[in-house]
Coordinates of C-alpha atoms in Angstrom, one line a residue:
M22 CA 109.4 88.8 99.0
T23 CA 112.7 89.8 100.3
D24 CA 113.7 92.5 97.8
F25 CA 112.9 95.6 99.6
E26 CA 112.6 97.7 96.4
E27 CA 110.0 95.2 95.0
I28 CA 108.0 95.7 98.3
Y29 CA 108.3 99.3 98.0
A30 CA 107.2 99.4 94.5
R31 CA 104.3 97.0 95.0
Y32 CA 102.8 98.3 98.2
L33 CA 103.6 102.1 98.0
S34 CA 100.2 103.1 96.6
S35 CA 98.2 101.0 99.2
V36 CA 100.2 102.4 102.0
F37 CA 99.9 106.0 100.7
N38 CA 96.1 105.7 100.3
Y39 CA 95.7 104.2 103.8
A40 CA 98.0 107.0 105.2
R41 CA 96.0 109.6 103.4
R42 CA 92.8 108.2 105.0
L43 CA 94.4 108.2 108.3
T44 CA 96.0 111.8 108.2
R45 CA 93.4 113.4 105.8
D46 CA 96.3 115.4 104.3
T47 CA 98.6 114.7 101.4
D48 CA 101.8 115.9 102.8
A49 CA 101.2 114.1 106.1
A50 CA 100.4 111.0 104.3
E51 CA 103.5 111.0 102.4
E52 CA 105.5 111.6 105.5
L53 CA 103.7 108.8 107.2
A54 CA 104.3 106.5 104.2
A55 CA 107.9 107.2 104.2
D56 CA 108.0 106.4 108.0
T57 CA 106.2 103.2 107.5
F58 CA 108.6 101.8 104.9
Y59 CA 111.5 103.0 107.1
K60 CA 110.2 101.1 109.9
A61 CA 109.4 98.2 107.6
L62 CA 113.0 98.1 106.2
K63 CA 114.4 98.0 109.7
N64 CA 112.1 95.3 110.9
L65 CA 111.8 93.2 107.8
S66 CA 113.6 90.2 109.4
R67 CA 110.8 90.2 111.8
Y68 CA 108.1 89.9 109.2
D69 CA 106.3 86.5 109.3
E70 CA 104.6 85.9 106.0
S71 CA 102.5 83.1 107.7
K72 CA 101.1 85.5 110.2
A73 CA 100.1 88.5 107.9
D74 CA 100.0 89.5 104.4
M75 CA 102.7 92.1 103.6
R76 CA 100.1 94.9 102.8
I77 CA 98.3 94.2 106.3
W78 CA 101.7 94.3 108.0
L79 CA 102.5 97.7 106.4
C80 CA 99.2 99.0 107.1
Q81 CA 99.5 98.0 110.8
I82 CA 102.9 99.8 110.9
A83 CA 101.3 102.9 109.4
K84 CA 98.5 102.9 111.8
N85 CA 100.7 102.3 114.9
T86 CA 103.1 105.0 113.6
W87 CA 100.1 107.5 113.2
I88 CA 98.7 106.8 116.6
S89 CA 102.2 107.3 118.2
Q90 CA 102.7 110.5 116.4
C91 CA 99.3 111.7 117.5
R92 CA 100.1 110.8 121.2
K93 CA 103.6 112.3 120.8
H94 CA 102.2 115.5 119.8
G95 CA 99.2 115.5 122.0
R96 CA 96.8 116.0 119.2
E97 CA 93.6 114.1 118.1
V98 CA 92.8 113.1 114.6
P99 CA 91.7 116.3 112.9
L100 CA 88.2 116.3 111.7
P101 CA 87.3 117.5 108.2
E102 CA 85.0 120.4 107.5
E103 CA 81.4 119.8 108.2
A104 CA 79.3 118.1 105.5
D105 CA 77.2 120.4 103.2
E106 CA 73.5 120.1 103.9
T107 CA 72.4 119.7 100.2
P108 CA 74.3 117.0 98.5
A109 CA 73.2 116.3 94.8
L110 CA 70.0 114.3 94.5
G111 CA 70.1 110.6 94.0
I112 CA 73.7 110.2 94.5
S113 CA 75.1 106.7 95.3
I114 CA 78.4 106.0 97.2
E115 CA 80.1 105.0 94.0
G116 CA 78.7 108.1 92.1
A117 CA 79.8 110.3 95.1
L118 CA 83.4 109.1 94.6
E119 CA 83.5 110.3 91.1
D120 CA 82.0 113.8 91.7
K121 CA 84.6 116.0 93.7
E122 CA 82.0 118.0 95.8
A123 CA 79.9 114.7 96.5
A124 CA 83.1 113.1 97.5
R125 CA 84.0 115.6 99.9
R126 CA 80.6 115.4 101.5
L127 CA 80.9 111.6 101.7
H128 CA 84.3 111.8 103.4
A129 CA 82.7 114.3 106.0
L130 CA 80.0 111.9 106.5
L131 CA 82.5 109.0 106.8
H132 CA 84.6 110.7 109.3
K133 CA 81.7 111.3 111.7
M134 CA 80.8 107.5 111.4
D135 CA 81.5 105.3 114.4
E136 CA 84.4 102.7 114.4
P137 CA 84.9 100.0 113.2
Y138 CA 82.5 101.1 110.3
K139 CA 84.7 104.0 109.3
E140 CA 87.8 102.2 109.3
V141 CA 86.4 99.0 107.4
F142 CA 84.7 101.2 104.9
A143 CA 87.8 103.2 104.3
L144 CA 90.1 100.1 104.1
R145 CA 87.8 98.5 101.5
I146 CA 87.1 101.6 99.4
L147 CA 90.1 104.0 99.8
G148 CA 92.8 101.4 100.7
E149 CA 91.4 98.8 98.1
L150 CA 92.0 95.9 100.7
P151 CA 90.1 92.6 100.1
F152 CA 87.9 91.6 103.0
A153 CA 90.1 88.8 104.0
Q154 CA 92.9 91.2 104.7
I155 CA 90.5 93.6 106.6
A156 CA 89.4 90.8 108.6
E157 CA 92.9 89.8 109.6
L158 CA 93.8 93.5 110.7
F159 CA 90.9 93.4 113.1
G160 CA 91.4 89.8 114.1
C161 CA 88.0 88.9 112.9
T162 CA 86.3 86.8 110.2
E163 CA 85.9 87.7 106.6
S164 CA 82.0 87.5 107.1
W165 CA 82.4 90.0 110.0
A166 CA 84.4 92.4 107.6
R167 CA 81.7 91.9 104.8
V168 CA 78.8 92.6 107.1
T169 CA 80.6 95.6 108.7
F170 CA 81.4 97.1 105.3
M171 CA 77.8 96.6 104.1
R172 CA 76.3 98.2 107.2
A173 CA 78.8 101.1 106.9
K174 CA 77.7 101.5 103.2
R175 CA 74.1 101.4 104.0
K176 CA 74.5 104.0 106.7
L177 CA 76.3 106.3 104.5
Q178 CA 73.8 106.0 101.8
Q179 CA 70.9 106.6 104.2
E180 CA 72.7 109.8 105.6
M181 CA 73.2 111.1 102.1
E182 CA 69.5 110.5 101.3
D183 CA 68.6 112.2 104.5
H184 CA 70.3 115.4 103.2
L185 CA 68.3 115.5 100.1

């Protein structure tokens, strides 16, 4: 891919979803996505297709940009509101994403989760990245990404059940 407009059109949604996950704010995510594509455009000649998928490369730029912004402004990543103590009975992870209130609780639980579980789960569900690309981001195997995702999902389900 060399046409930047095509890259932008194809990956904007993925980069924005990833940025929204990092920032937890739609306006900040829009700004981070714009910064990401600006940096990508400036450095497109450095992109090596044999080393990383375009989506992975863009998400790495977004992540590095977000970390730099946080350091520059001397802030930590903000935490969401505390999770409700009484989520709906018998809700699954998939079901929670369809119900706004349950989704809010799920996000609150997700943000309390330790790394790398939190990021792997978010990349898979919110960023819609395949396991191979998640593994590439972390420099690990695809099996590691799958196992980490499943452990994160199991932990979230258990925590949601514990609040019943």
